[in-house]
């Protein structure tokens, strides 16, 4: 596991702060917390899927070459490799067009990743990524989009605050593990407090 961790660290350190190796470390810790409440889950699959889940993130690459190479090198069965691929594929929100999480392991990885998209760290990541993309902090005239296609979700350069209403505030109710639901509640409430204070400060 340490060998794989070192390999993916090199990849993630090329990404911006919203998806760097520290993100992976936090998701890993979230996954461990959820695993404690899910003793029937395959811990190895969860840990590997967490480490690899953003290697081929569409925000940074159009290729799955590195992901496939790392999976091919894993000293596990072909069946387990496919399970890991499925978990990775089922993580992304995709503008509300996510695939169904078909296994307990996929549910754990998805919840662990989404927990890092909300709360204080979620706020920091949103503005970090928005800065990289040259997005406005907020746009009072902009309305949150609903029923988006994946391409619409990824292509429109909406303001960072709008992203809260298009994704982040939805995640609490999309958690699928009991531990994930519990962990999401406080983070969700913190985002609501932040947005309320922000609206107060900008006179909205």
PDB file of N, CA, C and O in Angstrom, residues 26-96:
ATOM      1  N   UNK A  26      -7.117  13.081   3.219  1.00  0.00           N
ATOM      2  CA  UNK A  26      -8.340  13.343   3.981  1.00  0.00           C
ATOM      3  C   UNK A  26      -9.443  12.348   3.624  1.00  0.00           C
ATOM      4  O   UNK A  26     -10.150  11.848   4.509  1.00  0.00           O
ATOM      5  N   UNK A  27      -9.586  12.056   2.332  1.00  0.00           N
ATOM      6  CA  UNK A  27     -10.586  11.078   1.912  1.00  0.00           C
ATOM      7  C   UNK A  27     -10.256   9.710   2.502  1.00  0.00           C
ATOM      8  O   UNK A  27     -11.150   8.967   2.924  1.00  0.00           O
ATOM      9  N   UNK A  28      -8.988   9.386   2.554  1.00  0.00           N
ATOM     10  CA  UNK A  28      -8.527   8.113   3.130  1.00  0.00           C
ATOM     11  C   UNK A  28      -8.950   8.026   4.602  1.00  0.00           C
ATOM     12  O   UNK A  28      -9.457   6.989   5.049  1.00  0.00           O
ATOM     13  N   UNK A  29      -8.760   9.107   5.343  1.00  0.00           N
ATOM     14  CA  UNK A  29      -9.157   9.119   6.752  1.00  0.00           C
ATOM     15  C   UNK A  29     -10.675   9.031   6.901  1.00  0.00           C
ATOM     16  O   UNK A  29     -11.185   8.352   7.804  1.00  0.00           O
ATOM     17  N   UNK A  30     -11.406   9.701   6.025  1.00  0.00           N
ATOM     18  CA  UNK A  30     -12.865   9.587   6.045  1.00  0.00           C
ATOM     19  C   UNK A  30     -13.295   8.146   5.801  1.00  0.00           C
ATOM     20  O   UNK A  30     -14.205   7.630   6.457  1.00  0.00           O
ATOM     21  N   UNK A  31     -12.645   7.511   4.838  1.00  0.00           N
ATOM     22  CA  UNK A  31     -12.975   6.123   4.510  1.00  0.00           C
ATOM     23  C   UNK A  31     -12.692   5.193   5.685  1.00  0.00           C
ATOM     24  O   UNK A  31     -13.480   4.280   5.971  1.00  0.00           O
ATOM     25  N   UNK A  32     -11.579   5.421   6.372  1.00  0.00           N
ATOM     26  CA  UNK A  32     -11.256   4.593   7.548  1.00  0.00           C
ATOM     27  C   UNK A  32     -12.325   4.759   8.626  1.00  0.00           C
ATOM     28  O   UNK A  32     -12.725   3.780   9.266  1.00  0.00           O
ATOM     29  N   UNK A  33     -12.797   5.992   8.823  1.00  0.00           N
ATOM     30  CA  UNK A  33     -13.846   6.242   9.822  1.00  0.00           C
ATOM     31  C   UNK A  33     -15.122   5.495   9.467  1.00  0.00           C
ATOM     32  O   UNK A  33     -15.786   4.908  10.336  1.00  0.00           O
ATOM     33  N   UNK A  34     -15.478   5.489   8.193  1.00  0.00           N
ATOM     34  CA  UNK A  34     -16.685   4.787   7.764  1.00  0.00           C
ATOM     35  C   UNK A  34     -16.486   3.273   7.842  1.00  0.00           C
ATOM     36  O   UNK A  34     -17.401   2.540   8.233  1.00  0.00           O
ATOM     37  N   UNK A  35     -15.294   2.812   7.498  1.00  0.00           N
ATOM     38  CA  UNK A  35     -14.997   1.372   7.546  1.00  0.00           C
ATOM     39  C   UNK A  35     -15.195   0.794   8.940  1.00  0.00           C
ATOM     40  O   UNK A  35     -15.601  -0.363   9.081  1.00  0.00           O
ATOM     41  N   UNK A  36     -14.915   1.579   9.973  1.00  0.00           N
ATOM     42  CA  UNK A  36     -15.109   1.104  11.347  1.00  0.00           C
ATOM     43  C   UNK A  36     -16.557   0.715  11.604  1.00  0.00           C
ATOM     44  O   UNK A  36     -16.843  -0.131  12.452  1.00  0.00           O
ATOM     45  N   UNK A  37     -17.464   1.349  10.870  1.00  0.00           N
ATOM     46  CA  UNK A  37     -18.894   1.074  11.045  1.00  0.00           C
ATOM     47  C   UNK A  37     -19.422   0.066  10.019  1.00  0.00           C
ATOM     48  O   UNK A  37     -20.613  -0.259  10.032  1.00  0.00           O
ATOM     49  N   UNK A  38     -18.547  -0.395   9.131  1.00  0.00           N
ATOM     50  CA  UNK A  38     -18.949  -1.315   8.065  1.00  0.00           C
ATOM     51  C   UNK A  38     -17.997  -2.512   8.040  1.00  0.00           C
ATOM     52  O   UNK A  38     -17.189  -2.670   7.115  1.00  0.00           O
ATOM     53  N   UNK A  39     -18.076  -3.400   9.031  1.00  0.00           N
ATOM     54  CA  UNK A  39     -17.110  -4.488   9.157  1.00  0.00           C
ATOM     55  C   UNK A  39     -17.144  -5.508   8.025  1.00  0.00           C
ATOM     56  O   UNK A  39     -16.183  -6.273   7.858  1.00  0.00           O
ATOM     57  N   UNK A  40     -18.208  -5.539   7.229  1.00  0.00           N
ATOM     58  CA  UNK A  40     -18.282  -6.516   6.139  1.00  0.00           C
ATOM     59  C   UNK A  40     -17.632  -6.010   4.853  1.00  0.00           C
ATOM     60  O   UNK A  40     -17.508  -6.765   3.876  1.00  0.00           O
ATOM     61  N   UNK A  41     -17.219  -4.769   4.830  1.00  0.00           N
ATOM     62  CA  UNK A  41     -16.629  -4.194   3.618  1.00  0.00           C
ATOM     63  C   UNK A  41     -15.227  -4.738   3.376  1.00  0.00           C
ATOM     64  O   UNK A  41     -14.505  -5.092   4.316  1.00  0.00           O
ATOM     65  N   UNK A  42     -14.825  -4.783   2.119  1.00  0.00           N
ATOM     66  CA  UNK A  42     -13.473  -5.194   1.742  1.00  0.00           C
ATOM     67  C   UNK A  42     -12.563  -3.978   1.905  1.00  0.00           C
ATOM     68  O   UNK A  42     -12.551  -3.079   1.065  1.00  0.00           O
ATOM     69  N   UNK A  43     -11.822  -3.962   2.982  1.00  0.00           N
ATOM     70  CA  UNK A  43     -10.992  -2.800   3.323  1.00  0.00           C
ATOM     71  C   UNK A  43      -9.951  -2.519   2.255  1.00  0.00           C
ATOM     72  O   UNK A  43      -9.669  -1.357   1.934  1.00  0.00           O
ATOM     73  N   UNK A  44      -9.370  -3.557   1.697  1.00  0.00           N
ATOM     74  CA  UNK A  44      -8.325  -3.377   0.685  1.00  0.00           C
ATOM     75  C   UNK A  44      -8.884  -2.671  -0.550  1.00  0.00           C
ATOM     76  O   UNK A  44      -8.260  -1.741  -1.083  1.00  0.00           O
ATOM     77  N   UNK A  45     -10.049  -3.094  -1.004  1.00  0.00           N
ATOM     78  CA  UNK A  45     -10.673  -2.465  -2.173  1.00  0.00           C
ATOM     79  C   UNK A  45     -10.941  -0.992  -1.898  1.00  0.00           C
ATOM     80  O   UNK A  45     -10.663  -0.127  -2.740  1.00  0.00           O
ATOM     81  N   UNK A  46     -11.478  -0.693  -0.734  1.00  0.00           N
ATOM     82  CA  UNK A  46     -11.789   0.700  -0.373  1.00  0.00           C
ATOM     83  C   UNK A  46     -10.521   1.548  -0.371  1.00  0.00           C
ATOM     84  O   UNK A  46     -10.485   2.641  -0.968  1.00  0.00           O
ATOM     85  N   UNK A  47      -9.481   1.074   0.279  1.00  0.00           N
ATOM     86  CA  UNK A  47      -8.246   1.857   0.400  1.00  0.00           C
ATOM     87  C   UNK A  47      -7.616   2.119  -0.966  1.00  0.00           C
ATOM     88  O   UNK A  47      -7.185   3.242  -1.260  1.00  0.00           O
ATOM     89  N   UNK A  48      -7.557   1.097  -1.808  1.00  0.00           N
ATOM     90  CA  UNK A  48      -6.957   1.275  -3.136  1.00  0.00           C
ATOM     91  C   UNK A  48      -7.810   2.201  -3.996  1.00  0.00           C
ATOM     92  O   UNK A  48      -7.285   3.085  -4.684  1.00  0.00           O
ATOM     93  N   UNK A  49      -9.114   2.024  -3.957  1.00  0.00           N
ATOM     94  CA  UNK A  49     -10.000   2.876  -4.745  1.00  0.00           C
ATOM     95  C   UNK A  49      -9.880   4.338  -4.322  1.00  0.00           C
ATOM     96  O   UNK A  49      -9.910   5.242  -5.173  1.00  0.00           O
ATOM     97  N   UNK A  50      -9.742   4.581  -3.029  1.00  0.00           N
ATOM     98  CA  UNK A  50      -9.549   5.958  -2.550  1.00  0.00           C
ATOM     99  C   UNK A  50      -8.266   6.541  -3.135  1.00  0.00           C
ATOM    100  O   UNK A  50      -8.249   7.666  -3.643  1.00  0.00           O
ATOM    101  N   UNK A  51      -7.195   5.776  -3.081  1.00  0.00           N
ATOM    102  CA  UNK A  51      -5.912   6.274  -3.576  1.00  0.00           C
ATOM    103  C   UNK A  51      -5.945   6.581  -5.068  1.00  0.00           C
ATOM    104  O   UNK A  51      -5.268   7.505  -5.539  1.00  0.00           O
ATOM    105  N   UNK A  52      -6.744   5.841  -5.819  1.00  0.00           N
ATOM    106  CA  UNK A  52      -6.749   5.976  -7.267  1.00  0.00           C
ATOM    107  C   UNK A  52      -7.906   6.802  -7.822  1.00  0.00           C
ATOM    108  O   UNK A  52      -7.929   7.102  -9.013  1.00  0.00           O
ATOM    109  N   UNK A  53      -8.853   7.207  -6.980  1.00  0.00           N
ATOM    110  CA  UNK A  53     -10.123   7.695  -7.509  1.00  0.00           C
ATOM    111  C   UNK A  53     -10.039   8.998  -8.310  1.00  0.00           C
ATOM    112  O   UNK A  53     -10.920   9.282  -9.125  1.00  0.00           O
ATOM    113  N   UNK A  54      -8.998   9.786  -8.129  1.00  0.00           N
ATOM    114  CA  UNK A  54      -8.875  11.040  -8.880  1.00  0.00           C
ATOM    115  C   UNK A  54      -7.709  11.037  -9.866  1.00  0.00           C
ATOM    116  O   UNK A  54      -7.423  12.062 -10.494  1.00  0.00           O
ATOM    117  N   UNK A  55      -7.034   9.912 -10.016  1.00  0.00           N
ATOM    118  CA  UNK A  55      -5.903   9.842 -10.951  1.00  0.00           C
ATOM    119  C   UNK A  55      -6.341  10.229 -12.357  1.00  0.00           C
ATOM    120  O   UNK A  55      -5.623  10.916 -13.087  1.00  0.00           O
ATOM    121  N   UNK A  56      -7.536   9.800 -12.737  1.00  0.00           N
ATOM    122  CA  UNK A  56      -8.057  10.097 -14.081  1.00  0.00           C
ATOM    123  C   UNK A  56      -9.214  11.087 -14.035  1.00  0.00           C
ATOM    124  O   UNK A  56     -10.112  11.039 -14.887  1.00  0.00           O
ATOM    125  N   UNK A  57      -9.214  11.969 -13.049  1.00  0.00           N
ATOM    126  CA  UNK A  57     -10.281  12.969 -12.923  1.00  0.00           C
ATOM    127  C   UNK A  57     -10.401  13.768 -14.221  1.00  0.00           C
ATOM    128  O   UNK A  57      -9.408  14.276 -14.754  1.00  0.00           O
ATOM    129  N   UNK A  58     -11.628  13.871 -14.722  1.00  0.00           N
ATOM    130  CA  UNK A  58     -11.860  14.543 -16.006  1.00  0.00           C
ATOM    131  C   UNK A  58     -11.528  16.024 -15.970  1.00  0.00           C
ATOM    132  O   UNK A  58     -11.400  16.652 -17.023  1.00  0.00           O
ATOM    133  N   UNK A  59     -11.396  16.586 -14.787  1.00  0.00           N
ATOM    134  CA  UNK A  59     -11.007  18.000 -14.695  1.00  0.00           C
ATOM    135  C   UNK A  59      -9.544  18.192 -15.079  1.00  0.00           C
ATOM    136  O   UNK A  59      -9.115  19.307 -15.365  1.00  0.00           O
ATOM    137  N   UNK A  60      -8.765  17.099 -15.061  1.00  0.00           N
ATOM    138  CA  UNK A  60      -7.328  17.214 -15.274  1.00  0.00           C
ATOM    139  C   UNK A  60      -6.797  16.387 -16.442  1.00  0.00           C
ATOM    140  O   UNK A  60      -5.698  16.651 -16.924  1.00  0.00           O
ATOM    141  N   UNK A  61      -7.554  15.398 -16.879  1.00  0.00           N
ATOM    142  CA  UNK A  61      -7.073  14.547 -17.966  1.00  0.00           C
ATOM    143  C   UNK A  61      -8.238  13.892 -18.705  1.00  0.00           C
ATOM    144  O   UNK A  61      -9.296  13.667 -18.122  1.00  0.00           O
ATOM    145  N   UNK A  62      -8.006  13.600 -19.961  1.00  0.00           N
ATOM    146  CA  UNK A  62      -8.993  12.885 -20.765  1.00  0.00           C
ATOM    147  C   UNK A  62      -8.646  11.408 -20.900  1.00  0.00           C
ATOM    148  O   UNK A  62      -9.337  10.655 -21.581  1.00  0.00           O
ATOM    149  N   UNK A  63      -7.562  11.016 -20.257  1.00  0.00           N
ATOM    150  CA  UNK A  63      -7.058   9.648 -20.413  1.00  0.00           C
ATOM    151  C   UNK A  63      -7.124   8.867 -19.106  1.00  0.00           C
ATOM    152  O   UNK A  63      -6.932   9.421 -18.017  1.00  0.00           O
ATOM    153  N   UNK A  64      -7.390   7.571 -19.221  1.00  0.00           N
ATOM    154  CA  UNK A  64      -7.366   6.678 -18.067  1.00  0.00           C
ATOM    155  C   UNK A  64      -6.104   5.821 -18.049  1.00  0.00           C
ATOM    156  O   UNK A  64      -6.028   4.829 -17.331  1.00  0.00           O
ATOM    157  N   UNK A  65      -5.128   6.227 -18.820  1.00  0.00           N
ATOM    158  CA  UNK A  65      -3.915   5.422 -18.986  1.00  0.00           C
ATOM    159  C   UNK A  65      -3.195   5.188 -17.663  1.00  0.00           C
ATOM    160  O   UNK A  65      -2.830   4.048 -17.334  1.00  0.00           O
ATOM    161  N   UNK A  66      -2.984   6.256 -16.879  1.00  0.00           N
ATOM    162  CA  UNK A  66      -2.260   6.102 -15.620  1.00  0.00           C
ATOM    163  C   UNK A  66      -3.041   5.240 -14.636  1.00  0.00           C
ATOM    164  O   UNK A  66      -2.476   4.388 -13.947  1.00  0.00           O
ATOM    165  N   UNK A  67      -4.356   5.463 -14.581  1.00  0.00           N
ATOM    166  CA  UNK A  67      -5.207   4.665 -13.697  1.00  0.00           C
ATOM    167  C   UNK A  67      -5.123   3.189 -14.065  1.00  0.00           C
ATOM    168  O   UNK A  67      -4.935   2.332 -13.194  1.00  0.00           O
ATOM    169  N   UNK A  68      -5.248   2.885 -15.347  1.00  0.00           N
ATOM    170  CA  UNK A  68      -5.208   1.497 -15.796  1.00  0.00           C
ATOM    171  C   UNK A  68      -3.842   0.867 -15.552  1.00  0.00           C
ATOM    172  O   UNK A  68      -3.743  -0.306 -15.188  1.00  0.00           O
ATOM    173  N   UNK A  69      -2.802   1.647 -15.740  1.00  0.00           N
ATOM    174  CA  UNK A  69      -1.454   1.138 -15.494  1.00  0.00           C
ATOM    175  C   UNK A  69      -1.267   0.766 -14.017  1.00  0.00           C
ATOM    176  O   UNK A  69      -0.733  -0.301 -13.698  1.00  0.00           O
ATOM    177  N   UNK A  70      -1.726   1.628 -13.137  1.00  0.00           N
ATOM    178  CA  UNK A  70      -1.577   1.367 -11.709  1.00  0.00           C
ATOM    179  C   UNK A  70      -2.430   0.179 -11.267  1.00  0.00           C
ATOM    180  O   UNK A  70      -1.996  -0.624 -10.440  1.00  0.00           O
ATOM    181  N   UNK A  71      -3.628   0.059 -11.825  1.00  0.00           N
ATOM    182  CA  UNK A  71      -4.486  -1.074 -11.488  1.00  0.00           C
ATOM    183  C   UNK A  71      -3.873  -2.368 -11.991  1.00  0.00           C
ATOM    184  O   UNK A  71      -3.892  -3.397 -11.295  1.00  0.00           O
ATOM    185  N   UNK A  72      -3.317  -2.341 -13.201  1.00  0.00           N
ATOM    186  CA  UNK A  72      -2.699  -3.541 -13.788  1.00  0.00           C
ATOM    187  C   UNK A  72      -1.545  -4.050 -12.933  1.00  0.00           C
ATOM    188  O   UNK A  72      -1.290  -5.266 -12.877  1.00  0.00           O
ATOM    189  N   UNK A  73      -0.858  -3.140 -12.253  1.00  0.00           N
ATOM    190  CA  UNK A  73       0.304  -3.519 -11.436  1.00  0.00           C
ATOM    191  C   UNK A  73      -0.066  -4.027 -10.049  1.00  0.00           C
ATOM    192  O   UNK A  73       0.793  -4.528  -9.317  1.00  0.00           O
ATOM    193  N   UNK A  74      -1.341  -3.930  -9.678  1.00  0.00           N
ATOM    194  CA  UNK A  74      -1.754  -4.335  -8.337  1.00  0.00           C
ATOM    195  C   UNK A  74      -1.626  -5.851  -8.157  1.00  0.00           C
ATOM    196  O   UNK A  74      -2.026  -6.623  -9.033  1.00  0.00           O
ATOM    197  N   UNK A  75      -1.104  -6.287  -7.006  1.00  0.00           N
ATOM    198  CA  UNK A  75      -0.960  -7.733  -6.742  1.00  0.00           C
ATOM    199  C   UNK A  75      -2.253  -8.339  -6.190  1.00  0.00           C
ATOM    200  O   UNK A  75      -2.277  -8.938  -5.114  1.00  0.00           O
ATOM    201  N   UNK A  76      -3.342  -8.165  -6.939  1.00  0.00           N
ATOM    202  CA  UNK A  76      -4.645  -8.676  -6.522  1.00  0.00           C
ATOM    203  C   UNK A  76      -5.289  -9.394  -7.707  1.00  0.00           C
ATOM    204  O   UNK A  76      -4.825  -9.283  -8.845  1.00  0.00           O
ATOM    205  N   UNK A  77      -6.367 -10.097  -7.452  1.00  0.00           N
ATOM    206  CA  UNK A  77      -7.042 -10.861  -8.500  1.00  0.00           C
ATOM    207  C   UNK A  77      -7.683  -9.940  -9.533  1.00  0.00           C
ATOM    208  O   UNK A  77      -7.943  -8.763  -9.260  1.00  0.00           O
ATOM    209  N   UNK A  78      -7.956 -10.485 -10.717  1.00  0.00           N
ATOM    210  CA  UNK A  78      -8.630  -9.714 -11.766  1.00  0.00           C
ATOM    211  C   UNK A  78     -10.017  -9.284 -11.300  1.00  0.00           C
ATOM    212  O   UNK A  78     -10.485  -8.202 -11.646  1.00  0.00           O
ATOM    213  N   UNK A  79     -10.674 -10.143 -10.538  1.00  0.00           N
ATOM    214  CA  UNK A  79     -11.992  -9.802 -10.019  1.00  0.00           C
ATOM    215  C   UNK A  79     -11.921  -8.580  -9.106  1.00  0.00           C
ATOM    216  O   UNK A  79     -12.751  -7.674  -9.186  1.00  0.00           O
ATOM    217  N   UNK A  80     -10.908  -8.550  -8.253  1.00  0.00           N
ATOM    218  CA  UNK A  80     -10.756  -7.410  -7.346  1.00  0.00           C
ATOM    219  C   UNK A  80     -10.365  -6.149  -8.118  1.00  0.00           C
ATOM    220  O   UNK A  80     -10.814  -5.043  -7.776  1.00  0.00           O
ATOM    221  N   UNK A  81      -9.557  -6.300  -9.151  1.00  0.00           N
ATOM    222  CA  UNK A  81      -9.199  -5.139  -9.971  1.00  0.00           C
ATOM    223  C   UNK A  81     -10.441  -4.516 -10.595  1.00  0.00           C
ATOM    224  O   UNK A  81     -10.585  -3.288 -10.633  1.00  0.00           O
ATOM    225  N   UNK A  82     -11.348  -5.352 -11.076  1.00  0.00           N
ATOM    226  CA  UNK A  82     -12.579  -4.830 -11.671  1.00  0.00           C
ATOM    227  C   UNK A  82     -13.460  -4.168 -10.626  1.00  0.00           C
ATOM    228  O   UNK A  82     -14.109  -3.158 -10.895  1.00  0.00           O
ATOM    229  N   UNK A  83     -13.458  -4.726  -9.437  1.00  0.00           N
ATOM    230  CA  UNK A  83     -14.222  -4.124  -8.331  1.00  0.00           C
ATOM    231  C   UNK A  83     -13.686  -2.726  -8.038  1.00  0.00           C
ATOM    232  O   UNK A  83     -14.461  -1.775  -7.833  1.00  0.00           O
ATOM    233  N   UNK A  84     -12.384  -2.566  -8.057  1.00  0.00           N
ATOM    234  CA  UNK A  84     -11.755  -1.264  -7.820  1.00  0.00           C
ATOM    235  C   UNK A  84     -12.128  -0.289  -8.926  1.00  0.00           C
ATOM    236  O   UNK A  84     -12.468   0.869  -8.661  1.00  0.00           O
ATOM    237  N   UNK A  85     -12.082  -0.755 -10.177  1.00  0.00           N
ATOM    238  CA  UNK A  85     -12.494   0.101 -11.301  1.00  0.00           C
ATOM    239  C   UNK A  85     -13.930   0.579 -11.127  1.00  0.00           C
ATOM    240  O   UNK A  85     -14.247   1.746 -11.365  1.00  0.00           O
ATOM    241  N   UNK A  86     -14.800  -0.336 -10.734  1.00  0.00           N
ATOM    242  CA  UNK A  86     -16.213   0.013 -10.559  1.00  0.00           C
ATOM    243  C   UNK A  86     -16.391   1.054  -9.458  1.00  0.00           C
ATOM    244  O   UNK A  86     -17.170   1.999  -9.603  1.00  0.00           O
ATOM    245  N   UNK A  87     -15.666   0.887  -8.361  1.00  0.00           N
ATOM    246  CA  UNK A  87     -15.748   1.854  -7.257  1.00  0.00           C
ATOM    247  C   UNK A  87     -15.334   3.242  -7.723  1.00  0.00           C
ATOM    248  O   UNK A  87     -16.005   4.241  -7.424  1.00  0.00           O
ATOM    249  N   UNK A  88     -14.244   3.321  -8.466  1.00  0.00           N
ATOM    250  CA  UNK A  88     -13.747   4.605  -8.958  1.00  0.00           C
ATOM    251  C   UNK A  88     -14.769   5.252  -9.884  1.00  0.00           C
ATOM    252  O   UNK A  88     -15.053   6.451  -9.783  1.00  0.00           O
ATOM    253  N   UNK A  89     -15.334   4.442 -10.779  1.00  0.00           N
ATOM    254  CA  UNK A  89     -16.293   4.968 -11.756  1.00  0.00           C
ATOM    255  C   UNK A  89     -17.552   5.505 -11.093  1.00  0.00           C
ATOM    256  O   UNK A  89     -18.212   6.404 -11.631  1.00  0.00           O
ATOM    257  N   UNK A  90     -17.877   4.976  -9.915  1.00  0.00           N
ATOM    258  CA  UNK A  90     -19.125   5.328  -9.249  1.00  0.00           C
ATOM    259  C   UNK A  90     -18.987   6.452  -8.221  1.00  0.00           C
ATOM    260  O   UNK A  90     -19.946   6.778  -7.528  1.00  0.00           O
ATOM    261  N   UNK A  91     -17.814   7.054  -8.144  1.00  0.00           N
ATOM    262  CA  UNK A  91     -17.581   8.117  -7.162  1.00  0.00           C
ATOM    263  C   UNK A  91     -18.130   9.464  -7.619  1.00  0.00           C
ATOM    264  O   UNK A  91     -18.784  10.176  -6.859  1.00  0.00           O
ATOM    265  N   UNK A  92     -17.889   9.831  -8.878  1.00  0.00           N
ATOM    266  CA  UNK A  92     -18.083  11.203  -9.331  1.00  0.00           C
ATOM    267  C   UNK A  92     -19.540  11.641  -9.352  1.00  0.00           C
ATOM    268  O   UNK A  92     -20.437  10.869  -9.719  1.00  0.00           O
ATOM    269  N   UNK A  93     -19.765  12.900  -8.991  1.00  0.00           N
ATOM    270  CA  UNK A  93     -21.101  13.507  -8.962  1.00  0.00           C
ATOM    271  C   UNK A  93     -21.635  13.747 -10.368  1.00  0.00           C
ATOM    272  O   UNK A  93     -22.820  13.540 -10.651  1.00  0.00           O
ATOM    273  N   UNK A  94     -20.770  14.235 -11.254  1.00  0.00           N
ATOM    274  CA  UNK A  94     -21.115  14.446 -12.673  1.00  0.00           C
ATOM    275  C   UNK A  94     -22.371  15.298 -12.864  1.00  0.00           C
ATOM    276  O   UNK A  94     -23.220  15.005 -13.713  1.00  0.00           O
ATOM    277  N   UNK A  95     -22.508  16.335 -12.071  1.00  0.00           N
ATOM    278  CA  UNK A  95     -23.646  17.225 -12.233  1.00  0.00           C
ATOM    279  C   UNK A  95     -24.972  16.579 -11.911  1.00  0.00           C
ATOM    280  O   UNK A  95     -26.022  16.978 -12.416  1.00  0.00           O
ATOM    281  N   UNK A  96     -24.941  15.579 -11.026  1.00  0.00           N
ATOM    282  CA  UNK A  96     -26.163  14.864 -10.672  1.00  0.00           C
ATOM    283  C   UNK A  96     -26.427  13.662 -11.559  1.00  0.00           C
ATOM    284  O   UNK A  96     -27.459  13.003 -11.433  1.00  0.00           O
TER     285      UNK A  96
END
